[in-house]
Coordinates of C-alpha atoms and ligand atoms in Angstrom, one line a residue:
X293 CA -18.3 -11.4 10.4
X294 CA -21.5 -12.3 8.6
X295 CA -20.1 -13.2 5.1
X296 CA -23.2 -14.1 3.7
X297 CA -25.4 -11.5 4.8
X298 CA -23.1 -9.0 3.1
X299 CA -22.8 -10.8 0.0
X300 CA -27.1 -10.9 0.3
X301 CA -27.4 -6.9 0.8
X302 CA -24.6 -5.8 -1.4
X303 CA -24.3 -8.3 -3.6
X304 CA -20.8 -9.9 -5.2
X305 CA -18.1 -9.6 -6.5
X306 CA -17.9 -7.2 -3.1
X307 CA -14.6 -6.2 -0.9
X308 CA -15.4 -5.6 3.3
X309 CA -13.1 -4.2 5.3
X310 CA -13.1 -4.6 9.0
X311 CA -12.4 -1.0 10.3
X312 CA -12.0 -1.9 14.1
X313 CA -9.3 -4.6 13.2
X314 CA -7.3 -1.9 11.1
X315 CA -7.6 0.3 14.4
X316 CA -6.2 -2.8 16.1
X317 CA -3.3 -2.9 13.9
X318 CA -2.4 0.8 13.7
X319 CA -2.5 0.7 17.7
X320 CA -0.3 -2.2 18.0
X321 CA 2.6 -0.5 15.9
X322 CA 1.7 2.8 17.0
X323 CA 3.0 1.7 21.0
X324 CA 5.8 0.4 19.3
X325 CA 7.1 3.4 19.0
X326 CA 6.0 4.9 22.1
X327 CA 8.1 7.4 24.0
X328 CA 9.6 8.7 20.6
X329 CA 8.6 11.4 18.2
X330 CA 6.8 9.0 15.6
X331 CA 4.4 9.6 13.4
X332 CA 2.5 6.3 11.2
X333 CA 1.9 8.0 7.6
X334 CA -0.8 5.3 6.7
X335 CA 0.5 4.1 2.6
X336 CA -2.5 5.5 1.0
X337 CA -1.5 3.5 -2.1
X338 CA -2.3 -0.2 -0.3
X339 CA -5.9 1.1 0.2
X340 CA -7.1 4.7 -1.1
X341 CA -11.0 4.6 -0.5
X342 CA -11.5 7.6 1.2
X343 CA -13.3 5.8 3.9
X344 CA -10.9 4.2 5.2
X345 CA -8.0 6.8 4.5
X346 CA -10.4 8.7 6.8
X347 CA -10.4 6.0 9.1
X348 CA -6.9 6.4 9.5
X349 CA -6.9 10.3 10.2
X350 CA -9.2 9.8 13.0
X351 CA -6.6 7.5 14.4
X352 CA -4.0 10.0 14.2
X353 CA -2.0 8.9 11.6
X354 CA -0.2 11.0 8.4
X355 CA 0.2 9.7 4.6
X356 CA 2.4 8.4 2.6
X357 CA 1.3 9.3 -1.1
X358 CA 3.1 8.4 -4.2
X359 CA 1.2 10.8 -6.8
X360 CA -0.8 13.9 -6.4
X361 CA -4.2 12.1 -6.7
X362 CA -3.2 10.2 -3.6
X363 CA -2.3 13.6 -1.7
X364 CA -5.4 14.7 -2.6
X365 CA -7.1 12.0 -1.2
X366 CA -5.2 12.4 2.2
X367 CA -6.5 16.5 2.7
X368 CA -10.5 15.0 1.5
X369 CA -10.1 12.4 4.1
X370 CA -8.9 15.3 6.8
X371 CA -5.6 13.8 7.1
X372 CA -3.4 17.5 8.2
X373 CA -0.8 18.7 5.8
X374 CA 1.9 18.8 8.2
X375 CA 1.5 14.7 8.0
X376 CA 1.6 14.4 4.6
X377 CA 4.8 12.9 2.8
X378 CA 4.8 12.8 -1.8
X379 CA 7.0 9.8 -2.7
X380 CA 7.4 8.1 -6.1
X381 CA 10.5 7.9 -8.3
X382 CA 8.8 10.3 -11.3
X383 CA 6.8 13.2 -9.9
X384 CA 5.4 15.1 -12.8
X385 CA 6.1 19.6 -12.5
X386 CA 2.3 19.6 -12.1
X387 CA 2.2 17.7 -9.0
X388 CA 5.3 19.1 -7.7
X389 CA 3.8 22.5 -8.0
X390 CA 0.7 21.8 -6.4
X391 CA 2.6 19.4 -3.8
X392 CA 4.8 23.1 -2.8
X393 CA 1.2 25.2 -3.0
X394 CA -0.8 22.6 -0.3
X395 CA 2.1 22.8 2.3
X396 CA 2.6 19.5 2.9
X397 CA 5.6 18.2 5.4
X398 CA 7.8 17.3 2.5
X399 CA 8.8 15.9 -0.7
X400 CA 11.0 13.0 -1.1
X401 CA 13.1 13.3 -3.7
X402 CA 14.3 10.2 -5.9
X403 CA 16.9 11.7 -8.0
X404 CA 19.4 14.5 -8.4
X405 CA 17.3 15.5 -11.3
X406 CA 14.3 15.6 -9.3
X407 CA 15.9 17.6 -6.9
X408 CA 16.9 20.6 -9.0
X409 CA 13.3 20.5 -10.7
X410 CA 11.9 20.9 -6.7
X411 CA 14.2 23.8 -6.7
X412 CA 13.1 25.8 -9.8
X413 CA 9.3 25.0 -9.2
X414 CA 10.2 26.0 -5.7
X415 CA 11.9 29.2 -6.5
X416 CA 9.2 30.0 -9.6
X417 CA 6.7 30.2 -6.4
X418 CA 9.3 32.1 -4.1
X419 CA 9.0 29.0 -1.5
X420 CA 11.2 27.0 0.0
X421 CA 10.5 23.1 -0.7
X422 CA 10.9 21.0 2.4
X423 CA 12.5 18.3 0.8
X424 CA 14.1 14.2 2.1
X425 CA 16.1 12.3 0.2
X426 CA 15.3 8.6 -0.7
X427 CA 18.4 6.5 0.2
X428 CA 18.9 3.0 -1.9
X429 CA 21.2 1.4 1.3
X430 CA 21.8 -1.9 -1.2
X431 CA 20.1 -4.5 1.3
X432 CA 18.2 -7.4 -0.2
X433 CA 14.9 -7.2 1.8
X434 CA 14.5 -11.1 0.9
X435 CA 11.2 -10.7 -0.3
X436 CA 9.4 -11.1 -3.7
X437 CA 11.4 -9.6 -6.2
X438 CA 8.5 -7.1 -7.5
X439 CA 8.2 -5.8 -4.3
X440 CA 12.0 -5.9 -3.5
X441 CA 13.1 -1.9 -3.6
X442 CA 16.3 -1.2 -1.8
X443 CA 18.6 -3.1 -3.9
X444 CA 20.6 -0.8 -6.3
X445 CA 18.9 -3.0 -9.1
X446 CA 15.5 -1.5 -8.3
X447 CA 14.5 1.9 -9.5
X448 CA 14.3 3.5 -6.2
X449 CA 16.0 6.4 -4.6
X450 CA 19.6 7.1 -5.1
X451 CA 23.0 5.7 -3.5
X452 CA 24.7 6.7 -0.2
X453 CA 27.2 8.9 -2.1
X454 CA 24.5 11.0 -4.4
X455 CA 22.5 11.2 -1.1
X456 CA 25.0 13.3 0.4
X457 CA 25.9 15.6 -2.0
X458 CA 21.9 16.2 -2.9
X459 CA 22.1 17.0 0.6
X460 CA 25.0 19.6 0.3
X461 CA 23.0 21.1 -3.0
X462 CA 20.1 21.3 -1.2
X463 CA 21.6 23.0 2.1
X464 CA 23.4 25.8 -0.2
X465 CA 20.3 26.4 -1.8
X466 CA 17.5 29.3 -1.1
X467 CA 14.6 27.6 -2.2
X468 CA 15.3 23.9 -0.9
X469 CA 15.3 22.8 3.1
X470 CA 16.4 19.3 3.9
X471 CA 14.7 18.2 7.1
X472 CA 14.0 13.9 5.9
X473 CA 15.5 11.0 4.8
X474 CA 13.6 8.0 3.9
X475 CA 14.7 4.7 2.8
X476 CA 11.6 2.1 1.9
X477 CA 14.0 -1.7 1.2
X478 CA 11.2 -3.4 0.1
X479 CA 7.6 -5.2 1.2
X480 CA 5.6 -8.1 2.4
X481 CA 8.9 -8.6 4.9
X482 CA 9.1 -10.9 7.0
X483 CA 13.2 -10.7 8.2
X484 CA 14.0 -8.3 10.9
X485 CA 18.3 -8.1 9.8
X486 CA 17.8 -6.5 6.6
X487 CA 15.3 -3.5 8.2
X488 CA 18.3 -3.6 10.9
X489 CA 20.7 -3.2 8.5
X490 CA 19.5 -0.6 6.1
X491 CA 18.3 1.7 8.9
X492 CA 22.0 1.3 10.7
X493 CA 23.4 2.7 7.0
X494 CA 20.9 5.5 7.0
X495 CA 21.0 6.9 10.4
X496 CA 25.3 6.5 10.0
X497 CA 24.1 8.9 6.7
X498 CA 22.0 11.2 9.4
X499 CA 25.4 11.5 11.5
X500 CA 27.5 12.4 8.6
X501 CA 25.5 14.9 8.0
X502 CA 25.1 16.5 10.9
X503 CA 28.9 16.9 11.0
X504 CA 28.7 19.1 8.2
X505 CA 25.9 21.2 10.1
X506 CA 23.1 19.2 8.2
X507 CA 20.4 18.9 10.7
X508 CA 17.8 16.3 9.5
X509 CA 14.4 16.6 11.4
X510 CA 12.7 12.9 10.0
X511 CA 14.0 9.8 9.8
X512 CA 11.9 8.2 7.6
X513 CA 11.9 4.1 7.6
X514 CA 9.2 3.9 4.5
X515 CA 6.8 0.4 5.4
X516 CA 6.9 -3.0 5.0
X517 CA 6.2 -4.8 7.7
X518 CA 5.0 -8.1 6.3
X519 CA 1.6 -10.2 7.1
X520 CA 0.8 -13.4 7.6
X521 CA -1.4 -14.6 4.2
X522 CA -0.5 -18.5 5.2
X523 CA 1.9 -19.8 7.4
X524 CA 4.8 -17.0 7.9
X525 CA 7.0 -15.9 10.6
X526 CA 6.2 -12.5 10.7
X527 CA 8.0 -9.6 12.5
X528 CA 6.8 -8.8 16.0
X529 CA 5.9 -4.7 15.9
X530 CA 7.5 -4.4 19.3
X531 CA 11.0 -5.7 18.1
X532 CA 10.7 -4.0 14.4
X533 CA 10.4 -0.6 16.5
X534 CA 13.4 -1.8 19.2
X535 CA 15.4 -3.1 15.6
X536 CA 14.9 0.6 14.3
X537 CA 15.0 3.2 17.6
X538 CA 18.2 0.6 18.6
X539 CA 19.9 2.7 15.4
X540 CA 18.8 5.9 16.6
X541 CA 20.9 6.8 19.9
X542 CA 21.8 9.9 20.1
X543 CA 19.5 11.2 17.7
X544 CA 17.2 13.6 18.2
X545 CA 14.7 12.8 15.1
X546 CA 10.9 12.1 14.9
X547 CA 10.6 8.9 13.5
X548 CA 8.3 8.2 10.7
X549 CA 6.8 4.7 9.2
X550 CA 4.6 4.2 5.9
X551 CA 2.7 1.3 6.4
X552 CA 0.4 0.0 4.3
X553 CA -0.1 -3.6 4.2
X554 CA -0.2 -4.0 7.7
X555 CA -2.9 -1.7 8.9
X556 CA -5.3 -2.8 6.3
X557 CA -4.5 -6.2 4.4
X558 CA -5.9 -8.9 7.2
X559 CA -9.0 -6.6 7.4
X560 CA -10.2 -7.1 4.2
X561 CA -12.0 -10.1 2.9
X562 CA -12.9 -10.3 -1.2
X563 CA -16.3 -11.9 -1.5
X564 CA -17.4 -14.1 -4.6
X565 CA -20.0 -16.5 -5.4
X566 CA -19.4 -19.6 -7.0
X567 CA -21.4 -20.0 -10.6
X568 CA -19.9 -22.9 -12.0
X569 CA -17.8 -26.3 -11.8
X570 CA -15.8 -27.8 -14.3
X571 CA -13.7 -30.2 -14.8
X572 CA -11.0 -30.6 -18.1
X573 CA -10.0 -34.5 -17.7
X574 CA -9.2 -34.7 -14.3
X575 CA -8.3 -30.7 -14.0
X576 CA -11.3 -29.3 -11.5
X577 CA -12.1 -25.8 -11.9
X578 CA -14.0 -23.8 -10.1
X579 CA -15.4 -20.2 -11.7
X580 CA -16.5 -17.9 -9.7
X581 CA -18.0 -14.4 -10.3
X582 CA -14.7 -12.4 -9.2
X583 CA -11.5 -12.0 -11.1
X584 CA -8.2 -10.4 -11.7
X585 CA -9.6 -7.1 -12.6
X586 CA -10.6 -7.1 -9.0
X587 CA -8.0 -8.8 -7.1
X588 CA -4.6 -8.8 -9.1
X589 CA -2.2 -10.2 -6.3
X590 CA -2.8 -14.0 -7.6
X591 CA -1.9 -13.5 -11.0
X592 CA 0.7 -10.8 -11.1
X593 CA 2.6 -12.2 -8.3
X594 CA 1.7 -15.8 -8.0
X595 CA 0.5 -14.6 -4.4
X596 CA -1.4 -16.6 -2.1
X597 CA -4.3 -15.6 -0.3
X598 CA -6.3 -18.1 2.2
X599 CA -9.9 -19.1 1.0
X600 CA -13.1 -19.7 2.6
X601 CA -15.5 -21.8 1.3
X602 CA -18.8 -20.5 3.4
X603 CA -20.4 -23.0 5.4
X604 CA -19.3 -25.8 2.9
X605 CA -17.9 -29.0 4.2
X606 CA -17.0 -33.0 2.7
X607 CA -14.3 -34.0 0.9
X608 CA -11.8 -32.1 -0.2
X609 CA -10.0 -31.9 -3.6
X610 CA -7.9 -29.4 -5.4
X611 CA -9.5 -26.9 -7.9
X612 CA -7.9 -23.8 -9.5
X613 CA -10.7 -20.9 -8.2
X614 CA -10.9 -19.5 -12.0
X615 CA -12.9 -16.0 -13.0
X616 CA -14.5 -15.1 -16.0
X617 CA -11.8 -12.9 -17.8
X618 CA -10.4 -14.0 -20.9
X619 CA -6.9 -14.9 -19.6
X620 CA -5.2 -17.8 -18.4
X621 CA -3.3 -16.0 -16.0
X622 CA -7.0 -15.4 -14.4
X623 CA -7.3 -17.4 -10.9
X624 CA -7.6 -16.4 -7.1
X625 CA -6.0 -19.6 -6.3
X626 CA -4.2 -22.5 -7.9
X627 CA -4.8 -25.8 -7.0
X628 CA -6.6 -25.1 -3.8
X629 CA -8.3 -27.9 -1.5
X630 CA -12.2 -27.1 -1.6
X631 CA -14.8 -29.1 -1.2
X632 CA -17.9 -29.8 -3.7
X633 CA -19.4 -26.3 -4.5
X634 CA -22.5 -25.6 -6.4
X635 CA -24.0 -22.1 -7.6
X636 CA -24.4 -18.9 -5.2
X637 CA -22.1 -20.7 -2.5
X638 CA -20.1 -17.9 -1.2
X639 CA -16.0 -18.0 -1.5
X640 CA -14.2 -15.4 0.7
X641 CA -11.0 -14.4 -0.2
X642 CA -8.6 -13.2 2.8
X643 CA -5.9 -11.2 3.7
X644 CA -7.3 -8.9 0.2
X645 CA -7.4 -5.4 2.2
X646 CA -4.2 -4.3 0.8
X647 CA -3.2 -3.9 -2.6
X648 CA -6.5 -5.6 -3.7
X649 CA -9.4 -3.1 -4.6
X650 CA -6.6 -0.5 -5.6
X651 CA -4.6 -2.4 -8.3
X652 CA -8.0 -3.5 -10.1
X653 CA -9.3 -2.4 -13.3
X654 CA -12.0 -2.4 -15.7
X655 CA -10.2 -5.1 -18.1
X656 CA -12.8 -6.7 -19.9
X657 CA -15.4 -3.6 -19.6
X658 CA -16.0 -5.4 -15.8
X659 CA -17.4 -2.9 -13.6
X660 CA -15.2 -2.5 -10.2
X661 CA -17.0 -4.3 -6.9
X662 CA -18.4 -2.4 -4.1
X663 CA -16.4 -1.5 -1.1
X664 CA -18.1 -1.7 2.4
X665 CA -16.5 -0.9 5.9
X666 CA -17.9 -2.4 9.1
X667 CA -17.6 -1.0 12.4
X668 CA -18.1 -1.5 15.8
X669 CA -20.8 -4.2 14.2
X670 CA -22.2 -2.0 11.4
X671 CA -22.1 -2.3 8.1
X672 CA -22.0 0.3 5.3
X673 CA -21.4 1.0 2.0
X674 CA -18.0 3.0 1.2
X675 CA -17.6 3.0 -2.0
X676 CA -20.5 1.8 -4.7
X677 CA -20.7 -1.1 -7.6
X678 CA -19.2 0.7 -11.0
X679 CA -22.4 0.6 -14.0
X680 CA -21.9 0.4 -17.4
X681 CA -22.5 3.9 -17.7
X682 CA -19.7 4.5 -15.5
X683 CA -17.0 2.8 -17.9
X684 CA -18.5 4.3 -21.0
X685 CA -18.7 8.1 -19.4
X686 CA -15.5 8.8 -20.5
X687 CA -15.8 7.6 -24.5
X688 CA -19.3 8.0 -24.6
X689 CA -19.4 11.7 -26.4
X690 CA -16.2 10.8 -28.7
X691 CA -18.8 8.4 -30.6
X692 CA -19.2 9.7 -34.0
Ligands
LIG1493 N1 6.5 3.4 1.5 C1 6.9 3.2 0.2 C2 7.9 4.2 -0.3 C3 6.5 2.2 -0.6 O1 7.0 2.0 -1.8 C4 5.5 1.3 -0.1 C5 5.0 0.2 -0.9 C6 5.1 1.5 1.2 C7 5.6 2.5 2.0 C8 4.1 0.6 1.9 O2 4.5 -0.7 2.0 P1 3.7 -1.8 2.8 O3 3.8 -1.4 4.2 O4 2.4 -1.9 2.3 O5 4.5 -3.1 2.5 N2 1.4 -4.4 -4.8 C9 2.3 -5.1 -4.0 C10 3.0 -4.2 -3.0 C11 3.7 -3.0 -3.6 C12 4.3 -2.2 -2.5 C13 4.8 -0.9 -3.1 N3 5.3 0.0 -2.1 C14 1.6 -6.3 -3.4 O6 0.4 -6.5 -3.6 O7 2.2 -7.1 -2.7

């Protein structure tokens, strides 16, 4: 990929995403699951432009959204409603109510609460809710605690025992039709056991269930699958689906995955240009026009993400790649090996296609960077720089 012509045309701080090596991804895990009922509902939240959610519906694939904004984006990308899944541990009765009115497969309920609110919004609009339950199976995914979820210590979904009699409730009632269950144990993993593990506890939970004339329809194993962003053993596609169908025999159930950071995350590239140099003592730092608004992952979870210096070579020492936000806690990388940079020269930022664009924000009245796809060797513009205006439309009339 031409890094430099991109940052020339479109300028920097800019995110690219590579569309042809997302299809490679969603292929790869897509034939792991081949001769099965399975269906990949692409994790709109690790990368929502519409672009590339469309991307994915061309592909074939469904969507797992975790607020109604994101279900939204799913049906304008032309991703069918009977592949779209609403997750998320607090749904408001807005999006619940318009979740039951779009027809979507189902809703995956996170709490016995939730459940009986599906069931009067359900019943207020004589429907019947096509609902899954989100199992907590207790496994420690071995992964970064932030994105560790299937631990009873994490807010997600409920226990084994609640599970079933949500089930129950839900079978006895008019306006509810359990045909899922989903269990999600965490991200970024890179240990096959605990996937193993948690979807052995969840298909036994499918059996039990099926003794008491509880037929489930989906079998839902949420996403995951982790990347490499340096020098980890990552899960093989193939074995992760042999490691999940090997808990299935006997079942007669459509499979369903939710990943995100797979698909998208070693497609993307964050570009930024270098302004300045500094050095405090013999602290080197190198500033460069992007930041955390734009790519959180560094800062909030001490992530690392490999970095490019563009056509740069000679000796190498370590800087901290700084941006110009008004927070320590601001760097893209920490004591990172770079040669001698000067102004303009072009840094890229890998592995940023997942959970980078999406978690940024306009701290520090920043405008958010452009987003542009390439395919099949063309490059275009998805998603354009945010203006000043743009930040201030909101506030703008309230001015007295
Ligand atoms: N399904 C559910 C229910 C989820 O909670 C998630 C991610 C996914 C699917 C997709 O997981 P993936 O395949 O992308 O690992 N911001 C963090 C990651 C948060 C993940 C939240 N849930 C990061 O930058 O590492």
């Amino acid at each position: 990929m031409n890094f430099k012509a991109l940052a020339e045309k479109y300028n920097t701080p800019l995110y690219v995403y590579n569309l042809d090596e997302m299809s490679k991804q969603y292929e790869s895990l897509k034939s792991a699951f081949k001769g099965r009922k399975a269906i990949l509902a692409y994790a709109v939240k690790a990368n929502s432009n519409l672009s590339v959610v469309r991307h994915f519906a061309k592909l074939g694939a469904g969507a797992d959204c975790v607020s109604i904004g994101e279900v939204r984006r799913a049906f304008l990308a032309g991703i069918p409603k009977y592949k779209i899944i609403f997750s998320g541990v607090g749904k408001a009765d807005a999006e619940i109510r318009e979740a039951l009115e779009s027809d979507i497969l189902y809703i995956n309920v996170e709490s016995d609460g939730e459940l009986q609110r599906v069931e009067m919004i359900a019943k207020e609009l004589n429907k019947t809710a096509r609902i899954s339950v989100r199992v907590n199976p207790n496994i420690d995914p071995k992964t970064h605690p932030y994105i560790s979820t299937g631990l009873h210590a994490n807010k997600f979904g409920v226990d084994i025992n609640t599970a079933k009699r949500m089930y129950i409730r839900a079978k006895n009632s008019e306006h509810l039709d359990p045909v899922g269950i989903h269990s999600h144990i965490g991200s970024q993993l890179t240990e096959l056991d605990p996937i193993r593990e948690a979807s052995e506890i969840v298909a036994d939970l499918v059996r039990s269930l099926q003794a008491i004339d509880i037929n489930l329809k989906f079998f839902d194993i949420g996403g995951g699958l982790g990347i490499k962003y340096n020098n980890e053993v990552t899960i093989d596609p193939y074995e992760y689906g042999q490691a999940v169908l090997g808990t299935l025999t006997g079942l007669d159930i459509t499979v369903i995955g939710e990943p995100g950071r797979y698909l998208t995350a070693n497609a993307g590239y964050f570009l930024t240009k270098v302004m300045y140099e500094k050095s405090n003592d013999d602290k080197r730092f190198v500033i460069v026009d992007g930041a955390m608004n734009d790519l959180l992952r560094p800062s909030l979870y001490d992530a690392y993400h490999f970095v490019e210096a563009v056509d740069k070579e000679g000796e190498k020492t370590k800087a901290d790649i700084v941006g110009p936000v008004c927070e320590s806690g601001d760097f893209l990388a920490k004591d990172y090996e770079l040669p001698a940079l000067e102004h303009d020269d072009l840094i890229v930022v890998h592995s940023a296609g997942a959970y980078g664009f999406g978690m940024g924000s306009n701290y520090n009245t920043r405008g958010r960077s452009a987003e542009v796809a390439v395919e099949g060797g063309e490059d275009r513009l998805i998603r354009r720089r945010e203006t000043f205006e743009d930040l201030i439309a909101l506030e703008k009339e309230y001015l007295d």
